[in-house]
Amino acid sequence: MKIISDEQLKEFKDFIENHEHFYIAGHKEPDGDCIASCIGIAEILKKFNKECKLINAGPFKRIEIKKYAGLFTDHLDFLLDEEIKKTGLIICDCSELKRLGEIEGPLADFDIFIIDHHKTAECPVNSKCIIDSTSPAACLLVQNIYERLVGPLTKELSDILFFGTMTDTGFFRFLSEKDSDTVTAISRMIAAGSNPRETYDYITSGKSFASRKLLGIMLDHAERFLDGRLVVTYETLEDTKKWGQEGRDTDALYSSLLSIEGVEAVAFLRQETETNCTGGLRSKDKIDVSIVAAKFGGGGHKNASGMSTDGKLNTLIPAVVKEFSKIM
């Protein structure tokens, strides 16, 4: 994880001071890192006595983030032209407006500042950015900003950022010998009072019976490709209608499939509508799934990426396998 430069920090502080009102947005279908980093930025703005609103298109499918849904709205207030000029948009955990989903309002008209950590992230034209693809979580960037602009974390904020960081690091499973700075930052959260055991129990508990049934169905759908090195599974509209309304446990799915001997990558594809599919890609070590995700309107990290594309499962699955064959 790189240290945010003094110049970047000054740009962010100037962005705050040059606007009166703010919207803080995260990507659609948010995860813990997205939600927690947005809340963390809101806490920074409060310290500068700035008004802000949290926005997210949802849906809040993951069990562990549902309690935060009430803090977010999916639409903007009506603003006059003069008010738009005084309003800043801070985007956390993604770098593209289209990844925000269906938000009612003139998002593109605001001054924009992006805080992201995905490998495929790029700073849009006329925007300000703090992008660090070596950071395992957006929450770690927010922690760095808060500590340097405000001071030590409060326990309440530490708990939220710790929760977000743990979801994206898989409770340290995705860290390597290069992440000593990350562990040092996490230790400051623990020193502030965040409890690893309680956070783990919160994230991994409370799953619904339906999610267990759906997990079994997705495991049953799994097929091996490329000499067994790639596993692809899927969820149909019928599966979602019967079992997937209360969220799903894809983390357990990825862990189960990646633990199979010889498997190097996993693709999970879901038919969202009659004409649209989403997907999650995971891999071990050297396989860069962000390359495949980028071919289907997505992106992310080297070993964890997402995608959204027009199409149907019966044609998308072979297309995804073909792209994996180019990198495996």
CSV table of N, CA, C and O in Angstrom, one decimal, residues 112-229:
chain,number,residue,atom,x,y,z
A,112,ILE,N,-16.1,16.3,-9.2
A,112,ILE,CA,-15.9,14.9,-8.7
A,112,ILE,C,-14.5,14.6,-8.1
A,112,ILE,O,-13.5,15.0,-8.7
A,113,PHE,N,-14.5,13.9,-7.0
A,113,PHE,CA,-13.3,13.4,-6.4
A,113,PHE,C,-13.5,11.9,-6.2
A,113,PHE,O,-14.5,11.5,-5.6
A,114,ILE,N,-12.5,11.1,-6.7
A,114,ILE,CA,-12.6,9.7,-6.6
A,114,ILE,C,-11.6,9.1,-5.6
A,114,ILE,O,-10.4,9.5,-5.7
A,115,ILE,N,-12.0,8.1,-4.8
A,115,ILE,CA,-11.1,7.4,-3.9
A,115,ILE,C,-11.4,5.9,-4.2
A,115,ILE,O,-12.4,5.4,-3.9
A,116,ASP,N,-10.3,5.3,-4.8
A,116,ASP,CA,-10.5,3.9,-5.2
A,116,ASP,C,-9.2,3.1,-5.1
A,116,ASP,O,-8.1,3.7,-5.0
A,117,HIS,N,-9.4,1.8,-5.2
A,117,HIS,CA,-8.2,0.9,-5.1
A,117,HIS,C,-8.2,-0.2,-6.1
A,117,HIS,O,-7.4,-1.1,-5.9
A,118,HIS,N,-9.1,-0.1,-7.0
A,118,HIS,CA,-9.1,-1.2,-8.0
A,118,HIS,C,-8.1,-1.1,-9.1
A,118,HIS,O,-7.7,0.0,-9.5
A,119,LYS,N,-7.6,-2.2,-9.6
A,119,LYS,CA,-6.5,-2.2,-10.6
A,119,LYS,C,-7.0,-1.5,-11.9
A,119,LYS,O,-6.2,-0.9,-12.6
A,120,THR,N,-8.2,-1.7,-12.2
A,120,THR,CA,-8.7,-1.1,-13.5
A,120,THR,C,-9.2,0.3,-13.3
A,120,THR,O,-9.7,0.9,-14.3
A,121,ALA,N,-9.1,0.9,-12.2
A,121,ALA,CA,-9.6,2.3,-12.0
A,121,ALA,C,-8.7,3.3,-12.7
A,121,ALA,O,-7.5,3.2,-12.8
A,122,GLU,N,-9.4,4.3,-13.3
A,122,GLU,CA,-8.7,5.4,-14.0
A,122,GLU,C,-9.4,6.7,-13.5
A,122,GLU,O,-10.6,6.7,-13.2
A,123,CYS,N,-8.6,7.8,-13.5
A,123,CYS,CA,-9.2,9.1,-13.1
A,123,CYS,C,-9.8,9.7,-14.3
A,123,CYS,O,-9.2,10.0,-15.3
A,124,PRO,N,-11.2,9.9,-14.3
A,124,PRO,CA,-11.8,10.5,-15.4
A,124,PRO,C,-11.3,12.0,-15.7
A,124,PRO,O,-10.8,12.6,-14.8
A,125,VAL,N,-11.6,12.4,-16.9
A,125,VAL,CA,-11.2,13.8,-17.3
A,125,VAL,C,-11.9,14.8,-16.4
A,125,VAL,O,-13.1,14.6,-16.0
A,126,ASN,N,-11.2,15.8,-15.9
A,126,ASN,CA,-11.7,16.9,-15.1
A,126,ASN,C,-12.1,16.5,-13.7
A,126,ASN,O,-12.9,17.1,-13.0
A,127,SER,N,-11.6,15.3,-13.3
A,127,SER,CA,-11.8,14.9,-11.9
A,127,SER,C,-10.6,14.8,-11.1
A,127,SER,O,-9.5,14.8,-11.6
A,128,LYS,N,-10.7,14.9,-9.8
A,128,LYS,CA,-9.6,14.7,-8.9
A,128,LYS,C,-9.6,13.3,-8.3
A,128,LYS,O,-10.7,12.7,-8.1
A,129,CYS,N,-8.5,12.7,-8.0
A,129,CYS,CA,-8.5,11.3,-7.6
A,129,CYS,C,-7.4,10.9,-6.6
A,129,CYS,O,-6.3,11.5,-6.7
A,130,ILE,N,-7.7,10.0,-5.7
A,130,ILE,CA,-6.7,9.2,-5.0
A,130,ILE,C,-7.0,7.8,-5.3
A,130,ILE,O,-8.0,7.2,-4.9
A,131,ILE,N,-6.2,7.2,-6.2
A,131,ILE,CA,-6.3,5.8,-6.6
A,131,ILE,C,-5.0,5.1,-6.3
A,131,ILE,O,-3.9,5.5,-6.7
A,132,ASP,N,-5.2,4.0,-5.6
A,132,ASP,CA,-4.0,3.2,-5.2
A,132,ASP,C,-4.4,1.7,-5.3
A,132,ASP,O,-5.0,1.1,-4.4
A,133,SER,N,-4.0,1.1,-6.4
A,133,SER,CA,-4.3,-0.3,-6.6
A,133,SER,C,-3.6,-1.3,-5.7
A,133,SER,O,-3.9,-2.5,-5.7
A,134,THR,N,-2.6,-0.8,-5.0
A,134,THR,CA,-1.8,-1.6,-4.1
A,134,THR,C,-2.5,-1.7,-2.7
A,134,THR,O,-2.1,-2.5,-1.9
A,135,SER,N,-3.5,-0.8,-2.5
A,135,SER,CA,-4.3,-0.9,-1.2
A,135,SER,C,-5.3,-2.0,-1.3
A,135,SER,O,-6.1,-2.0,-2.2
A,136,PRO,N,-5.3,-2.9,-0.3
A,136,PRO,CA,-6.3,-4.0,-0.3
A,136,PRO,C,-7.7,-3.6,-0.1
A,136,PRO,O,-8.6,-4.3,-0.4
A,137,ALA,N,-7.9,-2.3,0.3
A,137,ALA,CA,-9.3,-1.9,0.6
A,137,ALA,C,-9.4,-0.4,0.5
A,137,ALA,O,-8.5,0.3,0.8
A,138,ALA,N,-10.5,0.1,0.0
A,138,ALA,CA,-10.8,1.6,0.0
A,138,ALA,C,-10.8,2.1,1.4
A,138,ALA,O,-10.4,3.3,1.7
A,139,CYS,N,-11.3,1.3,2.4
A,139,CYS,CA,-11.3,1.8,3.8
A,139,CYS,C,-9.9,2.2,4.3
A,139,CYS,O,-9.8,3.0,5.1
A,140,LEU,N,-8.9,1.5,3.8
A,140,LEU,CA,-7.5,1.8,4.3
A,140,LEU,C,-7.1,3.2,3.8
A,140,LEU,O,-6.4,3.9,4.5
A,141,LEU,N,-7.6,3.6,2.6
A,141,LEU,CA,-7.3,4.9,2.1
A,141,LEU,C,-8.0,5.9,2.9
A,141,LEU,O,-7.5,7.0,3.2
A,142,VAL,N,-9.3,5.6,3.2
A,142,VAL,CA,-10.1,6.6,4.0
A,142,VAL,C,-9.5,6.7,5.4
A,142,VAL,O,-9.4,7.8,6.0
A,143,GLN,N,-9.0,5.6,6.0
A,143,GLN,CA,-8.3,5.6,7.3
A,143,GLN,C,-7.1,6.6,7.2
A,143,GLN,O,-6.9,7.4,8.1
A,144,ASN,N,-6.3,6.4,6.2
A,144,ASN,CA,-5.1,7.3,6.0
A,144,ASN,C,-5.5,8.8,6.0
A,144,ASN,O,-4.9,9.6,6.6
A,145,ILE,N,-6.5,9.1,5.2
A,145,ILE,CA,-7.0,10.4,5.0
A,145,ILE,C,-7.5,11.0,6.4
A,145,ILE,O,-7.1,12.1,6.8
A,146,TYR,N,-8.3,10.2,7.1
A,146,TYR,CA,-8.9,10.7,8.3
A,146,TYR,C,-7.8,10.9,9.4
A,146,TYR,O,-7.8,12.0,10.0
A,147,GLU,N,-6.8,10.0,9.5
A,147,GLU,CA,-5.8,10.2,10.5
A,147,GLU,C,-4.9,11.4,10.2
A,147,GLU,O,-4.5,12.0,11.2
A,148,ARG,N,-4.7,11.7,9.0
A,148,ARG,CA,-3.8,12.8,8.6
A,148,ARG,C,-4.6,14.2,8.6
A,148,ARG,O,-3.9,15.2,8.9
A,149,LEU,N,-5.9,14.2,8.3
A,149,LEU,CA,-6.6,15.4,8.3
A,149,LEU,C,-7.3,15.7,9.6
A,149,LEU,O,-7.5,16.9,10.0
A,150,VAL,N,-7.7,14.7,10.3
A,150,VAL,CA,-8.5,14.8,11.6
A,150,VAL,C,-7.7,14.4,12.8
A,150,VAL,O,-7.6,15.1,13.8
A,151,GLY,N,-7.2,13.2,12.8
A,151,GLY,CA,-6.5,12.7,13.9
A,151,GLY,C,-6.8,11.2,14.1
A,151,GLY,O,-7.3,10.5,13.2
A,152,PRO,N,-6.5,10.7,15.3
A,152,PRO,CA,-6.7,9.2,15.6
A,152,PRO,C,-8.2,8.9,15.4
A,152,PRO,O,-9.1,9.7,15.7
A,153,LEU,N,-8.4,7.6,15.0
A,153,LEU,CA,-9.8,7.1,14.8
A,153,LEU,C,-10.5,7.0,16.1
A,153,LEU,O,-10.0,6.6,17.1
A,154,THR,N,-11.8,7.4,16.1
A,154,THR,CA,-12.7,7.0,17.2
A,154,THR,C,-13.0,5.5,17.1
A,154,THR,O,-12.8,4.9,16.0
A,155,LYS,N,-13.4,5.0,18.2
A,155,LYS,CA,-13.8,3.5,18.2
A,155,LYS,C,-14.9,3.3,17.2
A,155,LYS,O,-14.9,2.3,16.5
A,156,GLU,N,-15.9,4.2,17.2
A,156,GLU,CA,-17.1,3.9,16.3
A,156,GLU,C,-16.6,3.9,14.8
A,156,GLU,O,-17.0,3.0,14.1
A,157,LEU,N,-15.8,4.9,14.4
A,157,LEU,CA,-15.4,4.9,13.0
A,157,LEU,C,-14.4,3.8,12.8
A,157,LEU,O,-14.5,3.1,11.7
A,158,SER,N,-13.5,3.5,13.7
A,158,SER,CA,-12.6,2.3,13.6
A,158,SER,C,-13.4,1.0,13.3
A,158,SER,O,-13.0,0.2,12.5
A,159,ASP,N,-14.4,0.8,14.1
A,159,ASP,CA,-15.2,-0.4,13.9
A,159,ASP,C,-15.8,-0.5,12.5
A,159,ASP,O,-15.8,-1.6,11.9
A,160,ILE,N,-16.2,0.6,11.9
A,160,ILE,CA,-16.8,0.6,10.6
A,160,ILE,C,-15.7,0.3,9.5
A,160,ILE,O,-15.9,-0.5,8.6
A,161,LEU,N,-14.6,1.0,9.7
A,161,LEU,CA,-13.5,0.9,8.7
A,161,LEU,C,-12.9,-0.5,8.8
A,161,LEU,O,-12.4,-1.1,7.8
A,162,PHE,N,-12.8,-1.0,10.0
A,162,PHE,CA,-12.2,-2.4,10.2
A,162,PHE,C,-13.1,-3.4,9.6
A,162,PHE,O,-12.6,-4.3,8.9
A,163,PHE,N,-14.4,-3.3,9.7
A,163,PHE,CA,-15.4,-4.1,9.1
A,163,PHE,C,-15.2,-4.1,7.6
A,163,PHE,O,-15.2,-5.2,6.9
A,164,GLY,N,-15.1,-2.9,7.0
A,164,GLY,CA,-15.0,-2.8,5.5
A,164,GLY,C,-13.6,-3.4,5.1
A,164,GLY,O,-13.6,-4.1,4.0
A,165,THR,N,-12.6,-3.2,5.8
A,165,THR,CA,-11.3,-3.7,5.5
A,165,THR,C,-11.3,-5.2,5.5
A,165,THR,O,-10.7,-5.9,4.6
A,166,MET,N,-11.9,-5.8,6.5
A,166,MET,CA,-11.9,-7.3,6.7
A,166,MET,C,-12.7,-7.9,5.5
A,166,MET,O,-12.3,-9.0,5.1
A,167,THR,N,-13.7,-7.3,5.0
A,167,THR,CA,-14.5,-7.9,3.9
A,167,THR,C,-13.6,-8.0,2.7
A,167,THR,O,-13.7,-9.0,1.9
A,168,ASP,N,-12.8,-7.0,2.4
A,168,ASP,CA,-12.0,-6.9,1.2
A,168,ASP,C,-10.7,-7.7,1.3
A,168,ASP,O,-10.1,-8.1,0.3
A,169,THR,N,-10.2,-7.9,2.5
A,169,THR,CA,-9.0,-8.7,2.7
A,169,THR,C,-9.3,-10.1,3.0
A,169,THR,O,-8.3,-10.9,3.2
A,170,GLY,N,-10.6,-10.5,3.2
A,170,GLY,CA,-10.9,-11.8,3.5
A,170,GLY,C,-10.3,-12.3,4.9
A,170,GLY,O,-9.9,-13.4,5.0
A,171,PHE,N,-10.3,-11.3,5.8
A,171,PHE,CA,-9.7,-11.5,7.1
A,171,PHE,C,-8.2,-12.0,6.9
A,171,PHE,O,-7.8,-13.0,7.4
A,172,PHE,N,-7.5,-11.2,6.2
A,172,PHE,CA,-6.1,-11.3,5.9
A,172,PHE,C,-5.7,-12.4,4.9
A,172,PHE,O,-4.6,-12.5,4.5
A,173,ARG,N,-6.7,-13.1,4.4
A,173,ARG,CA,-6.4,-14.2,3.5
A,173,ARG,C,-5.8,-13.7,2.2
A,173,ARG,O,-5.1,-14.5,1.5
A,174,PHE,N,-6.1,-12.5,1.8
A,174,PHE,CA,-5.7,-12.0,0.5
A,174,PHE,C,-4.4,-11.2,0.6
A,174,PHE,O,-4.0,-10.6,-0.4
A,175,LEU,N,-3.9,-11.1,1.8
A,175,LEU,CA,-2.6,-10.3,1.9
A,175,LEU,C,-1.4,-11.1,1.7
A,175,LEU,O,-1.5,-12.4,1.7
A,176,SER,N,-0.3,-10.5,1.4
A,176,SER,CA,1.0,-11.1,1.1
A,176,SER,C,2.1,-10.5,1.9
A,176,SER,O,1.8,-9.6,2.8
A,177,GLU,N,3.3,-10.9,1.7
A,177,GLU,CA,4.4,-10.4,2.4
A,177,GLU,C,4.7,-8.9,2.1
A,177,GLU,O,5.4,-8.2,2.8
A,178,LYS,N,4.0,-8.4,1.0
A,178,LYS,CA,4.2,-7.0,0.6
A,178,LYS,C,3.2,-6.1,1.4
A,178,LYS,O,3.3,-4.9,1.2
A,179,ASP,N,2.4,-6.6,2.3
A,179,ASP,CA,1.3,-5.8,2.9
A,179,ASP,C,1.6,-5.5,4.4
A,179,ASP,O,0.7,-5.4,5.2
A,180,SER,N,2.9,-5.3,4.7
A,180,SER,CA,3.2,-5.0,6.1
A,180,SER,C,2.6,-3.6,6.5
A,180,SER,O,2.1,-3.5,7.7
A,181,ASP,N,2.5,-2.7,5.6
A,181,ASP,CA,1.9,-1.4,5.9
A,181,ASP,C,0.4,-1.5,6.2
A,181,ASP,O,-0.1,-0.8,7.1
A,182,THR,N,-0.2,-2.5,5.5
A,182,THR,CA,-1.6,-2.7,5.7
A,182,THR,C,-1.9,-3.3,7.1
A,182,THR,O,-2.8,-2.8,7.8
A,183,VAL,N,-1.0,-4.2,7.5
A,183,VAL,CA,-1.2,-4.8,8.8
A,183,VAL,C,-0.9,-3.8,9.9
A,183,VAL,O,-1.6,-3.8,11.0
A,184,THR,N,0.0,-2.9,9.7
A,184,THR,CA,0.3,-1.8,10.6
A,184,THR,C,-0.9,-0.9,10.8
A,184,THR,O,-1.3,-0.5,11.9
A,185,ALA,N,-1.6,-0.6,9.6
A,185,ALA,CA,-2.8,0.3,9.7
A,185,ALA,C,-3.9,-0.5,10.4
A,185,ALA,O,-4.7,0.2,11.2
A,186,ILE,N,-4.1,-1.8,10.2
A,186,ILE,CA,-5.1,-2.5,10.8
A,186,ILE,C,-4.8,-2.6,12.3
A,186,ILE,O,-5.8,-2.5,13.2
A,187,SER,N,-3.6,-2.6,12.7
A,187,SER,CA,-3.3,-2.7,14.1
A,187,SER,C,-3.7,-1.4,14.9
A,187,SER,O,-4.1,-1.4,16.0
A,188,ARG,N,-3.7,-0.3,14.1
A,188,ARG,CA,-4.2,1.0,14.7
A,188,ARG,C,-5.7,0.9,15.0
A,188,ARG,O,-6.2,1.5,15.9
A,189,MET,N,-6.4,0.2,14.1
A,189,MET,CA,-7.8,0.1,14.3
A,189,MET,C,-8.1,-0.8,15.5
A,189,MET,O,-9.0,-0.5,16.3
A,190,ILE,N,-7.3,-1.9,15.7
A,190,ILE,CA,-7.5,-2.7,16.8
A,190,ILE,C,-7.1,-2.0,18.1
A,190,ILE,O,-7.8,-2.1,19.1
A,191,ALA,N,-6.1,-1.1,18.0
A,191,ALA,CA,-5.7,-0.3,19.2
A,191,ALA,C,-6.8,0.7,19.6
A,191,ALA,O,-7.0,1.0,20.7
A,192,ALA,N,-7.6,1.1,18.6
A,192,ALA,CA,-8.7,2.0,18.8
A,192,ALA,C,-9.9,1.3,19.4
A,192,ALA,O,-10.9,1.9,19.8
A,193,GLY,N,-9.9,-0.1,19.4
A,193,GLY,CA,-10.9,-0.8,20.1
A,193,GLY,C,-11.7,-1.8,19.2
A,193,GLY,O,-12.6,-2.5,19.7
A,194,SER,N,-11.3,-1.9,17.9
A,194,SER,CA,-12.0,-2.8,17.1
A,194,SER,C,-11.6,-4.3,17.4
A,194,SER,O,-10.5,-4.6,17.6
A,195,ASN,N,-12.6,-5.1,17.4
A,195,ASN,CA,-12.4,-6.5,17.9
A,195,ASN,C,-12.5,-7.5,16.7
A,195,ASN,O,-13.6,-7.7,16.1
A,196,PRO,N,-11.4,-8.1,16.3
A,196,PRO,CA,-11.3,-9.0,15.2
A,196,PRO,C,-12.3,-10.2,15.3
A,196,PRO,O,-13.0,-10.5,14.4
A,197,ARG,N,-12.4,-10.8,16.5
A,197,ARG,CA,-13.3,-11.9,16.7
A,197,ARG,C,-14.7,-11.6,16.5
A,197,ARG,O,-15.5,-12.2,15.8
A,198,GLU,N,-15.2,-10.4,17.1
A,198,GLU,CA,-16.5,-10.0,17.0
A,198,GLU,C,-16.9,-9.6,15.6
A,198,GLU,O,-18.0,-9.9,15.1
A,199,THR,N,-15.9,-9.0,14.9
A,199,THR,CA,-16.2,-8.6,13.5
A,199,THR,C,-16.3,-9.8,12.6
A,199,THR,O,-17.2,-9.9,11.7
A,200,TYR,N,-15.5,-10.8,12.8
A,200,TYR,CA,-15.6,-12.0,12.0
A,200,TYR,C,-16.9,-12.7,12.2
A,200,TYR,O,-17.6,-13.2,11.3
A,201,ASP,N,-17.3,-12.8,13.5
A,201,ASP,CA,-18.6,-13.5,13.8
A,201,ASP,C,-19.7,-12.7,13.2
A,201,ASP,O,-20.7,-13.3,12.7
A,202,TYR,N,-19.7,-11.4,13.2
A,202,TYR,CA,-20.7,-10.6,12.6
A,202,TYR,C,-20.8,-10.8,11.1
A,202,TYR,O,-21.9,-11.0,10.5
A,203,ILE,N,-19.7,-10.8,10.4
A,203,ILE,CA,-19.7,-11.0,8.9
A,203,ILE,C,-20.1,-12.4,8.5
A,203,ILE,O,-20.8,-12.6,7.5
A,204,THR,N,-19.7,-13.4,9.3
A,204,THR,CA,-19.9,-14.8,8.8
A,204,THR,C,-21.2,-15.4,9.4
A,204,THR,O,-21.6,-16.5,9.0
A,205,SER,N,-21.9,-14.7,10.3
A,205,SER,CA,-23.1,-15.3,11.0
A,205,SER,C,-24.4,-14.7,10.3
A,205,SER,O,-24.3,-13.8,9.5
A,206,GLY,N,-25.5,-15.3,10.8
A,206,GLY,CA,-26.8,-14.7,10.4
A,206,GLY,C,-27.2,-15.1,8.9
A,206,GLY,O,-28.1,-14.4,8.4
A,207,LYS,N,-26.6,-16.1,8.3
A,207,LYS,CA,-27.0,-16.4,7.0
A,207,LYS,C,-28.4,-17.1,7.0
A,207,LYS,O,-28.7,-17.8,7.9
A,208,SER,N,-29.2,-16.9,5.9
A,208,SER,CA,-30.5,-17.4,5.9
A,208,SER,C,-30.4,-18.9,5.4
A,208,SER,O,-29.5,-19.3,4.7
A,209,PHE,N,-31.5,-19.6,5.7
A,209,PHE,CA,-31.6,-21.0,5.2
A,209,PHE,C,-31.6,-21.0,3.6
A,209,PHE,O,-31.0,-21.9,3.0
A,210,ALA,N,-32.3,-20.0,3.1
A,210,ALA,CA,-32.4,-19.9,1.6
A,210,ALA,C,-31.0,-19.8,1.0
A,210,ALA,O,-30.7,-20.3,-0.1
A,211,SER,N,-30.1,-19.0,1.6
A,211,SER,CA,-28.8,-18.8,1.1
A,211,SER,C,-28.0,-20.1,1.1
A,211,SER,O,-27.2,-20.3,0.2
A,212,ARG,N,-28.2,-21.0,2.1
A,212,ARG,CA,-27.5,-22.3,2.1
A,212,ARG,C,-28.0,-23.2,1.0
A,212,ARG,O,-27.3,-23.9,0.4
A,213,LYS,N,-29.4,-23.1,0.7
A,213,LYS,CA,-29.9,-23.9,-0.4
A,213,LYS,C,-29.4,-23.4,-1.7
A,213,LYS,O,-29.0,-24.2,-2.6
A,214,LEU,N,-29.3,-22.1,-1.9
A,214,LEU,CA,-28.8,-21.5,-3.1
A,214,LEU,C,-27.3,-21.9,-3.3
A,214,LEU,O,-26.9,-22.2,-4.4
A,215,LEU,N,-26.5,-21.9,-2.2
A,215,LEU,CA,-25.1,-22.3,-2.3
A,215,LEU,C,-25.0,-23.7,-2.8
A,215,LEU,O,-24.2,-24.0,-3.6
A,216,GLY,N,-25.9,-24.6,-2.3
A,216,GLY,CA,-25.9,-26.0,-2.8
A,216,GLY,C,-26.2,-26.1,-4.3
A,216,GLY,O,-25.5,-26.8,-5.0
A,217,ILE,N,-27.1,-25.3,-4.7
A,217,ILE,CA,-27.5,-25.3,-6.1
A,217,ILE,C,-26.3,-24.8,-7.0
A,217,ILE,O,-26.0,-25.3,-8.1
A,218,MET,N,-25.6,-23.7,-6.6
A,218,MET,CA,-24.5,-23.2,-7.3
A,218,MET,C,-23.4,-24.2,-7.4
A,218,MET,O,-22.7,-24.3,-8.4
A,219,LEU,N,-23.2,-24.9,-6.3
A,219,LEU,CA,-22.1,-25.9,-6.3
A,219,LEU,C,-22.5,-27.0,-7.3
A,219,LEU,O,-21.6,-27.6,-8.0
A,220,ASP,N,-23.8,-27.3,-7.3
A,220,ASP,CA,-24.2,-28.4,-8.2
A,220,ASP,C,-24.1,-28.0,-9.7
A,220,ASP,O,-23.8,-28.8,-10.5
A,221,HIS,N,-24.2,-26.7,-9.9
A,221,HIS,CA,-24.1,-26.2,-11.3
A,221,HIS,C,-22.6,-26.1,-11.8
A,221,HIS,O,-22.4,-26.0,-13.0
A,222,ALA,N,-21.7,-26.2,-10.9
A,222,ALA,CA,-20.3,-26.0,-11.2
A,222,ALA,C,-19.7,-27.0,-12.2
A,222,ALA,O,-20.0,-28.2,-12.1
A,223,GLU,N,-19.0,-26.5,-13.2
A,223,GLU,CA,-18.3,-27.3,-14.2
A,223,GLU,C,-16.9,-26.9,-14.3
A,223,GLU,O,-16.5,-25.7,-14.2
A,224,ARG,N,-16.0,-27.9,-14.7
A,224,ARG,CA,-14.6,-27.6,-14.8
A,224,ARG,C,-14.2,-27.4,-16.3
A,224,ARG,O,-14.7,-28.1,-17.1
A,225,PHE,N,-13.3,-26.5,-16.6
A,225,PHE,CA,-12.8,-26.2,-17.9
A,225,PHE,C,-11.3,-26.1,-17.9
A,225,PHE,O,-10.7,-26.0,-16.8
A,226,LEU,N,-10.7,-26.0,-19.1
A,226,LEU,CA,-9.3,-25.8,-19.2
A,226,LEU,C,-8.5,-26.8,-18.4
A,226,LEU,O,-7.7,-26.4,-17.5
A,227,ASP,N,-8.7,-28.0,-18.6
A,227,ASP,CA,-8.0,-29.1,-17.9
A,227,ASP,C,-8.2,-29.0,-16.4
A,227,ASP,O,-7.3,-29.4,-15.6
A,228,GLY,N,-9.4,-28.5,-16.0
A,228,GLY,CA,-9.7,-28.5,-14.6
A,228,GLY,C,-9.2,-27.3,-13.8
A,228,GLY,O,-9.5,-27.2,-12.6
A,229,ARG,N,-8.5,-26.4,-14.5
A,229,ARG,CA,-7.9,-25.2,-13.8
A,229,ARG,C,-9.0,-24.1,-13.6
A,229,ARG,O,-8.8,-23.3,-12.7
